[in-house]
Amino acid sequence: MIGVVGGYGDVGAHTVLALRRAGQPVRVGGRSATAAAEFLARHLPDDAAVEHRVVDVRDGDSVGAFAEGLSVLVNCAGPSHLTGSVAADATFRAGVAYVDAAGDDALYALLDGGRYRRSGRTAVLSAGLRPGLTGLFPRALARWARAAGMARPDKVTVRTRVRDLFTTTSALEYLHGASLPGPGPLAAWRDGAPRPRALTRRTVIDPPFFPGTSIELPQLSAEETRTARALGVREGDWLTLIQGVHVLGAFDRVHVLPPDEAARRLCRAARLDLAGRPPVVTMAVVLTGDSATGPVTRTAVLHGTGNAPLSGTVAAHTATSVLRGQVPPGRHFAADVLDAEEAVAALTRTTGSDGPGPCARVELLPDGADPFAPDAVTEVGAL
């Protein structure tokens, strides 16, 4: 059985539903038994393979009791930088594998990788959209490019837009991530290393796959640095496209506000910008490199239905991968240890006529197509 802490929350609910679609029995946990029961009655009525229990992610004894009898525990509660390693440590003591839909470099540093390897146990962090899928999708494209003849990638450019609501937890996670030391805003990957302030913020109008006017914000996070190293590229640009004026204004102010107030501002701004429009996640990756016949370019675009469905599906796929023994013992980041192609396929898989459709669609453009190059003409193919 797989347990999901925060299993009736925004991301946790999608994790639970994805696990049930995969045929896994699930234990749903959270601080409110009433909320858990209402979630199950609404989404999984009379499902004998699902149970719920009260658990507090901040209390190690509570997490340990919840983990009893599980094979894998998925933590979808947070913010992870405030809860620290309490849930992971309690899960380890219970002899259960641990997956965190969030979890960052700070949590990774708190966990003893040697202890996990020696005990044969596993912890996988950053198993959501960002970080997580944002590291997996470029790796998947690199696999497709190699299959098409690219011998050595040289440059990657990743453009990402998330038009969705912030929850208080996700807002606090974002603010914490933005405050971490590192190359950060305006940085890029140059000559095989991070280069601070290599790029500038700019306005772009109707770029391919991102209709409308956007502010393009360059940033190089710890995950993106790991991705650049894993791909072996010489250059890398990671660009976030912001279209909502309220969210952009909030981003420019939150660094001078206390975290709780900053999170409230982000949540309110996201609601205003999303009003009347569906959530959407778009990620476009362009990879250039060399082949036996000369330079080659491959481009892939992922269209997602929102942060929570994508994060929940990645977390569920990570948990089932751990359960099947596809992840070795130790502490890992999801993007570093999962099969990237399989992870992306899990997002695009249709569940059947009686279930929801996939939470993502991927377009793999023809060889040589770079829709972001000057005067490019895009030909779109579906994967």
mmCIF file of C-alpha atoms in Angstrom:
data_model
loop_
_atom_site.group_PDB
_atom_site.id
_atom_site.type_symbol
_atom_site.label_atom_id
_atom_site.label_comp_id
_atom_site.label_asym_id
_atom_site.label_seq_id
_atom_site.Cartn_x
_atom_site.Cartn_y
_atom_site.Cartn_z
ATOM 1 C CA MET A 1 0.000 0.000 0.000
ATOM 2 C CA ILE A 2 1.099 3.558 -0.753
ATOM 3 C CA GLY A 3 0.290 6.324 1.723
ATOM 4 C CA VAL A 4 -0.198 9.958 0.738
ATOM 5 C CA VAL A 5 0.213 12.632 3.419
ATOM 6 C CA GLY A 6 -1.801 15.686 2.431
ATOM 7 C CA GLY A 7 -3.826 13.295 0.301
ATOM 8 C CA TYR A 8 -6.921 15.476 -0.002
ATOM 9 C CA GLY A 9 -5.009 18.687 -0.777
ATOM 10 C CA ASP A 10 -4.428 20.248 -4.166
ATOM 11 C CA VAL A 11 -1.508 18.069 -5.300
ATOM 12 C CA GLY A 12 -2.186 15.170 -2.941
ATOM 13 C CA ALA A 13 -5.689 14.585 -4.325
ATOM 14 C CA HIS A 14 -4.310 14.173 -7.837
ATOM 15 C CA THR A 15 -1.610 11.850 -6.486
ATOM 16 C CA VAL A 16 -4.225 9.639 -4.834
ATOM 17 C CA LEU A 17 -6.412 9.507 -7.936
ATOM 18 C CA ALA A 18 -3.432 8.716 -10.177
ATOM 19 C CA LEU A 19 -2.365 5.892 -7.857
ATOM 20 C CA ARG A 20 -5.857 4.415 -7.874
ATOM 21 C CA ARG A 21 -5.978 4.593 -11.679
ATOM 22 C CA ALA A 22 -2.718 2.632 -11.618
ATOM 23 C CA GLY A 23 -4.403 -0.006 -9.448
ATOM 24 C CA GLN A 24 -2.499 0.791 -6.248
ATOM 25 C CA PRO A 25 -4.224 0.589 -2.850
ATOM 26 C CA VAL A 26 -3.891 3.917 -1.072
ATOM 27 C CA ARG A 27 -3.963 5.293 2.473
ATOM 28 C CA VAL A 28 -5.003 8.957 2.522
ATOM 29 C CA GLY A 29 -3.642 11.069 5.370
ATOM 30 C CA GLY A 30 -4.079 14.587 6.676
ATOM 31 C CA ARG A 31 -4.863 16.536 9.818
ATOM 32 C CA SER A 32 -8.629 16.458 9.233
ATOM 33 C CA ALA A 33 -10.441 13.123 9.235
ATOM 34 C CA THR A 34 -13.596 14.929 8.091
ATOM 35 C CA ALA A 35 -11.887 16.486 5.066
ATOM 36 C CA ALA A 36 -10.353 13.128 4.111
ATOM 37 C CA ALA A 37 -13.701 11.360 4.386
ATOM 38 C CA GLU A 38 -15.416 14.030 2.303
ATOM 39 C CA PHE A 39 -12.734 13.774 -0.381
ATOM 40 C CA LEU A 40 -13.116 9.996 -0.597
ATOM 41 C CA ALA A 41 -16.914 10.179 -0.654
ATOM 42 C CA ARG A 42 -16.759 12.670 -3.496
ATOM 43 C CA HIS A 43 -14.047 11.079 -5.639
ATOM 44 C CA LEU A 44 -13.653 7.426 -4.594
ATOM 45 C CA PRO A 45 -16.986 6.337 -3.088
ATOM 46 C CA ASP A 46 -17.200 2.722 -1.885
ATOM 47 C CA ASP A 47 -13.601 2.022 -2.945
ATOM 48 C CA ALA A 48 -12.429 -0.791 -0.677
ATOM 49 C CA ALA A 49 -8.796 -0.243 -1.736
ATOM 50 C CA VAL A 50 -8.670 3.197 -0.096
ATOM 51 C CA GLU A 51 -8.537 4.092 3.593
ATOM 52 C CA HIS A 52 -7.863 7.296 5.514
ATOM 53 C CA ARG A 53 -6.114 8.170 8.763
ATOM 54 C CA VAL A 54 -5.226 11.327 10.650
ATOM 55 C CA VAL A 55 -1.561 12.346 10.395
ATOM 56 C CA ASP A 56 0.387 15.506 11.165
ATOM 57 C CA VAL A 57 3.450 15.902 8.942
ATOM 58 C CA ARG A 58 5.132 18.026 11.636
ATOM 59 C CA ASP A 59 4.959 15.195 14.223
ATOM 60 C CA GLY A 60 7.414 12.329 13.747
ATOM 61 C CA ASP A 61 5.434 9.910 15.922
ATOM 62 C CA SER A 62 2.276 10.689 13.974
ATOM 63 C CA VAL A 63 4.024 10.092 10.644
ATOM 64 C CA GLY A 64 5.569 6.878 11.948
ATOM 65 C CA ALA A 65 2.174 5.528 12.994
ATOM 66 C CA PHE A 66 0.709 6.495 9.610
ATOM 67 C CA ALA A 67 3.587 4.743 7.785
ATOM 68 C CA GLU A 68 3.023 1.414 9.551
ATOM 69 C CA GLY A 69 2.196 -1.242 6.964
ATOM 70 C CA LEU A 70 3.057 0.929 3.950
ATOM 71 C CA SER A 71 5.578 0.188 1.214
ATOM 72 C CA VAL A 72 5.946 3.833 0.106
ATOM 73 C CA LEU A 73 4.927 7.115 1.741
ATOM 74 C CA VAL A 74 4.359 10.152 -0.496
ATOM 75 C CA ASN A 75 4.526 13.537 1.212
ATOM 76 C CA CYS A 76 2.314 16.153 -0.474
ATOM 77 C CA ALA A 77 2.112 18.376 2.620
ATOM 78 C CA GLY A 78 4.348 21.294 3.370
ATOM 79 C CA PRO A 79 5.942 23.716 2.933
ATOM 80 C CA SER A 80 8.904 21.355 2.990
ATOM 81 C CA HIS A 81 11.376 24.007 4.159
ATOM 82 C CA LEU A 82 9.258 24.499 7.296
ATOM 83 C CA THR A 83 8.580 20.831 8.031
ATOM 84 C CA GLY A 84 12.213 19.878 7.437
ATOM 85 C CA SER A 85 13.174 16.207 7.561
ATOM 86 C CA VAL A 86 10.573 15.168 10.177
ATOM 87 C CA ALA A 87 8.460 13.141 7.734
ATOM 88 C CA ALA A 88 11.432 11.631 5.915
ATOM 89 C CA ASP A 89 13.162 10.623 9.153
ATOM 90 C CA ALA A 90 10.026 9.071 10.619
ATOM 91 C CA THR A 91 9.387 7.190 7.382
ATOM 92 C CA PHE A 92 12.965 5.890 7.406
ATOM 93 C CA ARG A 93 12.599 4.639 10.980
ATOM 94 C CA ALA A 94 9.407 2.842 9.931
ATOM 95 C CA GLY A 95 11.342 1.024 7.185
ATOM 96 C CA VAL A 96 9.287 2.617 4.412
ATOM 97 C CA ALA A 97 10.424 4.272 1.174
ATOM 98 C CA TYR A 98 9.866 8.044 0.984
ATOM 99 C CA VAL A 99 8.765 10.268 -1.908
ATOM 100 C CA ASP A 100 8.377 14.040 -1.578
ATOM 101 C CA ALA A 101 6.363 15.954 -4.186
ATOM 102 C CA ALA A 102 8.373 19.022 -3.182
ATOM 103 C CA GLY A 103 11.595 18.754 -1.184
ATOM 104 C CA ASP A 104 14.590 20.785 -2.233
ATOM 105 C CA ASP A 105 18.360 20.885 -1.837
ATOM 106 C CA ALA A 106 18.013 21.824 1.834
ATOM 107 C CA LEU A 107 16.041 18.654 2.590
ATOM 108 C CA TYR A 108 18.434 16.618 0.454
ATOM 109 C CA ALA A 109 21.316 17.888 2.590
ATOM 110 C CA LEU A 110 19.510 16.858 5.787
ATOM 111 C CA LEU A 111 19.168 13.238 4.671
ATOM 112 C CA ASP A 112 22.103 10.869 5.042
ATOM 113 C CA GLY A 113 22.579 9.277 1.633
ATOM 114 C CA GLY A 114 24.994 6.687 2.978
ATOM 115 C CA ARG A 115 22.504 5.574 5.616
ATOM 116 C CA TYR A 116 19.837 5.107 2.952
ATOM 117 C CA ARG A 117 22.161 3.055 0.743
ATOM 118 C CA ARG A 118 23.445 0.894 3.596
ATOM 119 C CA SER A 119 19.919 0.141 4.763
ATOM 120 C CA GLY A 120 18.635 -0.527 1.254
ATOM 121 C CA ARG A 121 16.017 2.220 1.608
ATOM 122 C CA THR A 122 15.036 4.944 -0.811
ATOM 123 C CA ALA A 123 14.089 8.625 -0.664
ATOM 124 C CA VAL A 124 13.131 10.572 -3.799
ATOM 125 C CA LEU A 125 12.673 14.342 -3.584
ATOM 126 C CA SER A 126 11.420 17.044 -5.976
ATOM 127 C CA ALA A 127 8.832 14.728 -7.519
ATOM 128 C CA GLY A 128 6.397 17.355 -8.783
ATOM 129 C CA LEU A 129 6.116 19.865 -11.599
ATOM 130 C CA ARG A 130 8.779 22.353 -10.597
ATOM 131 C CA PRO A 131 11.146 20.942 -9.494
ATOM 132 C CA GLY A 132 10.621 17.542 -11.070
ATOM 133 C CA LEU A 133 9.023 17.592 -14.502
ATOM 134 C CA THR A 134 11.063 20.678 -15.391
ATOM 135 C CA GLY A 135 14.152 18.474 -15.060
ATOM 136 C CA LEU A 136 12.616 15.348 -16.618
ATOM 137 C CA PHE A 137 11.222 16.826 -19.831
ATOM 138 C CA PRO A 138 14.561 18.177 -21.168
ATOM 139 C CA ARG A 139 16.117 14.788 -20.393
ATOM 140 C CA ALA A 140 13.342 13.042 -22.326
ATOM 141 C CA LEU A 141 13.974 15.280 -25.337
ATOM 142 C CA ALA A 142 17.690 14.479 -25.121
ATOM 143 C CA ARG A 143 16.819 10.760 -25.338
ATOM 144 C CA TRP A 144 14.618 11.387 -28.389
ATOM 145 C CA ALA A 145 17.356 13.500 -29.970
ATOM 146 C CA ARG A 146 19.948 10.770 -29.476
ATOM 147 C CA ALA A 147 17.606 8.251 -31.067
ATOM 148 C CA ALA A 148 17.341 10.621 -34.058
ATOM 149 C CA GLY A 149 21.117 10.823 -34.441
ATOM 150 C CA MET A 150 22.272 13.647 -32.175
ATOM 151 C CA ALA A 151 25.660 12.538 -30.902
ATOM 152 C CA ARG A 152 26.374 15.410 -28.530
ATOM 153 C CA PRO A 153 24.003 18.143 -27.295
ATOM 154 C CA ASP A 154 25.514 21.612 -27.189
ATOM 155 C CA LYS A 155 22.765 24.024 -26.126
ATOM 156 C CA VAL A 156 19.363 23.775 -24.457
ATOM 157 C CA THR A 157 16.701 26.461 -24.137
ATOM 158 C CA VAL A 158 13.695 25.862 -21.919
ATOM 159 C CA ARG A 159 10.667 28.163 -21.890
ATOM 160 C CA THR A 160 8.013 27.543 -19.235
ATOM 161 C CA ARG A 161 4.669 29.172 -18.510
ATOM 162 C CA VAL A 162 2.473 28.221 -15.551
ATOM 163 C CA ARG A 163 -0.872 30.012 -15.524
ATOM 164 C CA ASP A 164 -2.554 28.636 -12.435
ATOM 165 C CA LEU A 165 -3.527 29.396 -8.872
ATOM 166 C CA PHE A 166 -1.067 29.500 -6.007
ATOM 167 C CA THR A 167 -2.023 27.688 -2.828
ATOM 168 C CA THR A 168 -0.521 29.097 0.362
ATOM 169 C CA THR A 169 1.828 26.106 0.505
ATOM 170 C CA SER A 170 2.944 26.406 -3.124
ATOM 171 C CA ALA A 171 3.435 30.169 -2.716
ATOM 172 C CA LEU A 172 5.626 29.639 0.336
ATOM 173 C CA GLU A 173 7.573 26.918 -1.518
ATOM 174 C CA TYR A 174 8.140 29.291 -4.453
ATOM 175 C CA LEU A 175 9.258 32.147 -2.217
ATOM 176 C CA HIS A 176 11.671 29.906 -0.363
ATOM 177 C CA GLY A 177 13.125 28.550 -3.613
ATOM 178 C CA ALA A 178 13.623 32.068 -4.951
ATOM 179 C CA SER A 179 15.542 33.022 -1.795
ATOM 180 C CA LEU A 180 18.047 30.162 -1.954
ATOM 181 C CA PRO A 181 21.684 30.957 -2.744
ATOM 182 C CA GLY A 182 22.838 30.257 -6.279
ATOM 183 C CA PRO A 183 23.061 31.870 -9.715
ATOM 184 C CA GLY A 184 19.365 32.811 -9.509
ATOM 185 C CA PRO A 185 17.574 35.515 -11.527
ATOM 186 C CA LEU A 186 19.062 36.511 -14.907
ATOM 187 C CA ALA A 187 21.663 33.715 -14.698
ATOM 188 C CA ALA A 188 22.367 31.236 -17.484
ATOM 189 C CA TRP A 189 24.604 28.237 -18.196
ATOM 190 C CA ARG A 190 27.665 29.291 -20.177
ATOM 191 C CA ASP A 191 30.807 27.320 -21.095
ATOM 192 C CA GLY A 192 29.707 24.465 -18.863
ATOM 193 C CA ALA A 193 29.162 26.537 -15.708
ATOM 194 C CA PRO A 194 26.639 28.953 -14.165
ATOM 195 C CA ARG A 195 27.090 32.576 -15.143
ATOM 196 C CA PRO A 196 25.257 35.158 -13.017
ATOM 197 C CA ARG A 197 23.402 37.992 -14.771
ATOM 198 C CA ALA A 198 24.130 36.658 -18.256
ATOM 199 C CA LEU A 199 20.635 37.543 -19.525
ATOM 200 C CA THR A 200 18.078 40.316 -19.132
ATOM 201 C CA ARG A 201 14.336 40.420 -18.593
ATOM 202 C CA ARG A 202 12.452 41.309 -21.762
ATOM 203 C CA THR A 203 8.974 41.587 -23.236
ATOM 204 C CA VAL A 204 8.001 39.117 -25.972
ATOM 205 C CA ILE A 205 4.853 39.254 -28.114
ATOM 206 C CA ASP A 206 3.140 36.120 -29.429
ATOM 207 C CA PRO A 207 6.084 33.715 -29.322
ATOM 208 C CA PRO A 208 5.191 30.240 -30.654
ATOM 209 C CA PHE A 209 3.031 28.240 -28.218
ATOM 210 C CA PHE A 210 2.755 31.252 -25.861
ATOM 211 C CA PRO A 211 0.166 33.571 -27.438
ATOM 212 C CA GLY A 212 -0.125 37.077 -26.056
ATOM 213 C CA THR A 213 2.341 39.446 -24.477
ATOM 214 C CA SER A 214 4.713 37.891 -21.940
ATOM 215 C CA ILE A 215 7.540 39.020 -19.720
ATOM 216 C CA GLU A 216 10.429 36.595 -20.145
ATOM 217 C CA LEU A 217 12.275 36.064 -16.862
ATOM 218 C CA PRO A 218 15.610 34.188 -17.041
ATOM 219 C CA GLN A 219 16.593 32.161 -13.982
ATOM 220 C CA LEU A 220 18.974 29.317 -13.191
ATOM 221 C CA SER A 221 17.934 27.189 -10.226
ATOM 222 C CA ALA A 222 19.719 24.289 -8.564
ATOM 223 C CA GLU A 223 17.590 21.808 -10.525
ATOM 224 C CA GLU A 224 18.372 23.550 -13.800
ATOM 225 C CA THR A 225 22.074 23.490 -12.997
ATOM 226 C CA ARG A 226 21.832 19.725 -12.423
ATOM 227 C CA THR A 227 19.936 19.352 -15.694
ATOM 228 C CA ALA A 228 22.598 21.258 -17.645
ATOM 229 C CA ARG A 229 25.298 19.033 -16.182
ATOM 230 C CA ALA A 230 23.306 15.867 -16.881
ATOM 231 C CA LEU A 231 22.748 16.862 -20.507
ATOM 232 C CA GLY A 232 26.390 17.847 -20.904
ATOM 233 C CA VAL A 233 25.536 21.077 -22.728
ATOM 234 C CA ARG A 234 27.870 24.029 -23.146
ATOM 235 C CA GLU A 235 25.057 26.594 -23.001
ATOM 236 C CA GLY A 236 21.626 26.644 -21.385
ATOM 237 C CA ASP A 237 18.876 29.238 -20.979
ATOM 238 C CA TRP A 238 15.875 28.737 -18.683
ATOM 239 C CA LEU A 239 13.130 31.298 -19.264
ATOM 240 C CA THR A 240 9.875 31.685 -17.345
ATOM 241 C CA LEU A 241 7.120 33.466 -19.268
ATOM 242 C CA ILE A 242 4.764 35.577 -17.132
ATOM 243 C CA GLN A 243 1.588 36.857 -18.771
ATOM 244 C CA GLY A 244 -0.452 38.074 -15.799
ATOM 245 C CA VAL A 245 0.175 41.672 -14.804
ATOM 246 C CA HIS A 246 -0.898 41.003 -11.211
ATOM 247 C CA VAL A 247 1.478 38.064 -10.712
ATOM 248 C CA LEU A 248 4.333 39.977 -12.333
ATOM 249 C CA GLY A 249 3.710 42.915 -10.015
ATOM 250 C CA ALA A 250 3.608 40.588 -7.010
ATOM 251 C CA PHE A 251 6.893 38.944 -8.052
ATOM 252 C CA ASP A 252 8.543 42.351 -8.114
ATOM 253 C CA ARG A 253 7.403 43.174 -4.545
ATOM 254 C CA VAL A 254 7.383 39.954 -2.534
ATOM 255 C CA HIS A 255 11.120 39.959 -1.768
ATOM 256 C CA VAL A 256 10.649 42.891 0.631
ATOM 257 C CA LEU A 257 7.618 41.396 2.446
ATOM 258 C CA PRO A 258 7.356 38.890 5.308
ATOM 259 C CA PRO A 259 6.767 35.365 3.905
ATOM 260 C CA ASP A 260 3.130 35.036 5.006
ATOM 261 C CA GLU A 261 2.187 38.416 3.520
ATOM 262 C CA ALA A 262 4.152 37.686 0.350
ATOM 263 C CA ALA A 263 2.327 34.363 -0.032
ATOM 264 C CA ARG A 264 -1.042 36.095 0.372
ATOM 265 C CA ARG A 265 -0.092 38.621 -2.300
ATOM 266 C CA LEU A 266 0.921 35.858 -4.724
ATOM 267 C CA CYS A 267 -2.271 33.879 -4.124
ATOM 268 C CA ARG A 268 -4.451 36.959 -4.704
ATOM 269 C CA ALA A 269 -2.517 37.988 -7.822
ATOM 270 C CA ALA A 270 -2.827 34.510 -9.330
ATOM 271 C CA ARG A 271 -6.597 34.487 -8.735
ATOM 272 C CA LEU A 272 -6.948 37.826 -10.501
ATOM 273 C CA ASP A 273 -4.844 36.779 -13.485
ATOM 274 C CA LEU A 274 -6.570 33.404 -13.861
ATOM 275 C CA ALA A 275 -10.128 34.769 -13.602
ATOM 276 C CA GLY A 276 -12.238 33.381 -16.450
ATOM 277 C CA ARG A 277 -9.389 31.342 -17.955
ATOM 278 C CA PRO A 278 -8.438 27.675 -17.540
ATOM 279 C CA PRO A 279 -5.173 26.696 -15.853
ATOM 280 C CA VAL A 280 -2.406 25.824 -18.278
ATOM 281 C CA VAL A 281 1.222 24.727 -18.181
ATOM 282 C CA THR A 282 3.363 25.006 -21.307
ATOM 283 C CA MET A 283 6.988 23.923 -21.541
ATOM 284 C CA ALA A 284 8.966 24.256 -24.776
ATOM 285 C CA VAL A 285 12.463 22.762 -24.983
ATOM 286 C CA VAL A 286 14.875 23.329 -27.875
ATOM 287 C CA LEU A 287 18.035 21.193 -27.976
ATOM 288 C CA THR A 288 20.815 21.733 -30.500
ATOM 289 C CA GLY A 289 23.887 19.618 -31.058
ATOM 290 C CA ASP A 290 25.986 17.650 -33.516
ATOM 291 C CA SER A 291 25.264 14.531 -35.525
ATOM 292 C CA ALA A 292 27.275 12.514 -38.027
ATOM 293 C CA THR A 293 25.954 14.730 -40.815
ATOM 294 C CA GLY A 294 26.295 18.104 -39.082
ATOM 295 C CA PRO A 295 24.341 20.336 -36.665
ATOM 296 C CA VAL A 296 20.876 19.147 -35.644
ATOM 297 C CA THR A 297 18.008 20.703 -33.685
ATOM 298 C CA ARG A 298 15.144 18.972 -31.856
ATOM 299 C CA THR A 299 12.192 20.724 -30.253
ATOM 300 C CA ALA A 300 9.443 19.358 -27.996
ATOM 301 C CA VAL A 301 6.515 21.135 -26.374
ATOM 302 C CA LEU A 302 4.497 19.909 -23.399
ATOM 303 C CA HIS A 303 0.963 21.232 -22.877
ATOM 304 C CA GLY A 304 -0.368 20.491 -19.380
ATOM 305 C CA THR A 305 -3.728 21.000 -17.701
ATOM 306 C CA GLY A 306 -2.356 22.665 -14.567
ATOM 307 C CA ASN A 307 0.167 22.482 -11.753
ATOM 308 C CA ALA A 308 -1.728 20.090 -9.474
ATOM 309 C CA PRO A 309 -2.550 17.384 -12.081
ATOM 310 C CA LEU A 310 1.022 17.379 -13.378
ATOM 311 C CA SER A 311 2.628 17.420 -9.916
ATOM 312 C CA GLY A 312 0.284 14.730 -8.616
ATOM 313 C CA THR A 313 0.886 12.460 -11.586
ATOM 314 C CA VAL A 314 4.676 12.843 -11.331
ATOM 315 C CA ALA A 315 4.514 12.047 -7.596
ATOM 316 C CA ALA A 316 2.336 8.983 -8.224
ATOM 317 C CA HIS A 317 4.612 7.752 -11.013
ATOM 318 C CA THR A 318 7.632 8.204 -8.751
ATOM 319 C CA ALA A 319 5.970 6.190 -5.986
ATOM 320 C CA THR A 320 5.069 3.315 -8.315
ATOM 321 C CA SER A 321 8.588 3.349 -9.776
ATOM 322 C CA VAL A 322 10.018 2.998 -6.255
ATOM 323 C CA LEU A 323 7.517 0.249 -5.445
ATOM 324 C CA ARG A 324 8.555 -1.718 -8.544
ATOM 325 C CA GLY A 325 12.244 -1.533 -7.622
ATOM 326 C CA GLN A 326 13.104 0.796 -10.508
ATOM 327 C CA VAL A 327 14.866 3.279 -8.195
ATOM 328 C CA PRO A 328 18.037 2.158 -6.370
ATOM 329 C CA PRO A 329 18.527 2.633 -2.632
ATOM 330 C CA GLY A 330 19.755 6.074 -1.598
ATOM 331 C CA ARG A 331 18.509 9.673 -1.613
ATOM 332 C CA HIS A 332 17.740 11.103 -5.010
ATOM 333 C CA PHE A 333 16.128 13.936 -6.907
ATOM 334 C CA ALA A 334 13.344 12.597 -9.126
ATOM 335 C CA ALA A 335 14.726 14.070 -12.353
ATOM 336 C CA ASP A 336 18.106 12.444 -11.712
ATOM 337 C CA VAL A 337 16.864 8.916 -11.113
ATOM 338 C CA LEU A 338 13.576 8.329 -12.971
ATOM 339 C CA ASP A 339 13.385 7.157 -16.566
ATOM 340 C CA ALA A 340 12.498 10.489 -18.189
ATOM 341 C CA GLU A 341 10.648 8.975 -21.151
ATOM 342 C CA GLU A 342 8.505 6.796 -18.911
ATOM 343 C CA ALA A 343 7.704 9.742 -16.629
ATOM 344 C CA VAL A 344 6.533 11.875 -19.565
ATOM 345 C CA ALA A 345 4.545 8.948 -20.968
ATOM 346 C CA ALA A 346 2.727 8.643 -17.637
ATOM 347 C CA LEU A 347 1.479 12.208 -18.082
ATOM 348 C CA THR A 348 0.224 11.625 -21.612
ATOM 349 C CA ARG A 349 -1.469 8.284 -21.011
ATOM 350 C CA THR A 350 -5.256 8.116 -21.449
ATOM 351 C CA THR A 351 -6.922 6.255 -18.590
ATOM 352 C CA GLY A 352 -9.864 4.829 -20.507
ATOM 353 C CA SER A 353 -13.385 5.733 -21.567
ATOM 354 C CA ASP A 354 -14.686 5.865 -18.002
ATOM 355 C CA GLY A 355 -11.816 7.936 -16.605
ATOM 356 C CA PRO A 356 -10.273 11.361 -17.141
ATOM 357 C CA GLY A 357 -8.064 12.072 -20.106
ATOM 358 C CA PRO A 358 -4.311 12.628 -19.864
ATOM 359 C CA CYS A 359 -3.025 15.663 -17.987
ATOM 360 C CA ALA A 360 -0.500 16.514 -20.703
ATOM 361 C CA ARG A 361 0.027 16.386 -24.446
ATOM 362 C CA VAL A 362 3.474 16.429 -26.059
ATOM 363 C CA GLU A 363 4.377 17.724 -29.507
ATOM 364 C CA LEU A 364 7.667 16.566 -30.990
ATOM 365 C CA LEU A 365 8.530 18.820 -33.906
ATOM 366 C CA PRO A 366 10.260 17.543 -37.059
ATOM 367 C CA ASP A 367 14.032 17.287 -37.213
ATOM 368 C CA GLY A 368 15.631 20.702 -37.525
ATOM 369 C CA ALA A 369 12.569 22.710 -36.487
ATOM 370 C CA ASP A 370 13.232 25.581 -34.096
ATOM 371 C CA PRO A 371 10.035 27.656 -33.934
ATOM 372 C CA PHE A 372 11.794 30.318 -31.852
ATOM 373 C CA ALA A 373 14.479 31.029 -34.439
ATOM 374 C CA PRO A 374 14.029 34.273 -36.451
ATOM 375 C CA ASP A 375 11.607 33.815 -39.370
ATOM 376 C CA ALA A 376 10.960 30.180 -38.395
ATOM 377 C CA VAL A 377 7.966 28.342 -39.813
ATOM 378 C CA THR A 378 6.677 25.770 -37.342
ATOM 379 C CA GLU A 379 5.491 22.355 -38.407
ATOM 380 C CA VAL A 380 3.786 20.601 -35.533
ATOM 381 C CA GLY A 381 3.636 16.871 -34.974
ATOM 382 C CA ALA A 382 2.029 14.968 -32.107
ATOM 383 C CA LEU A 383 3.777 12.419 -29.950
#
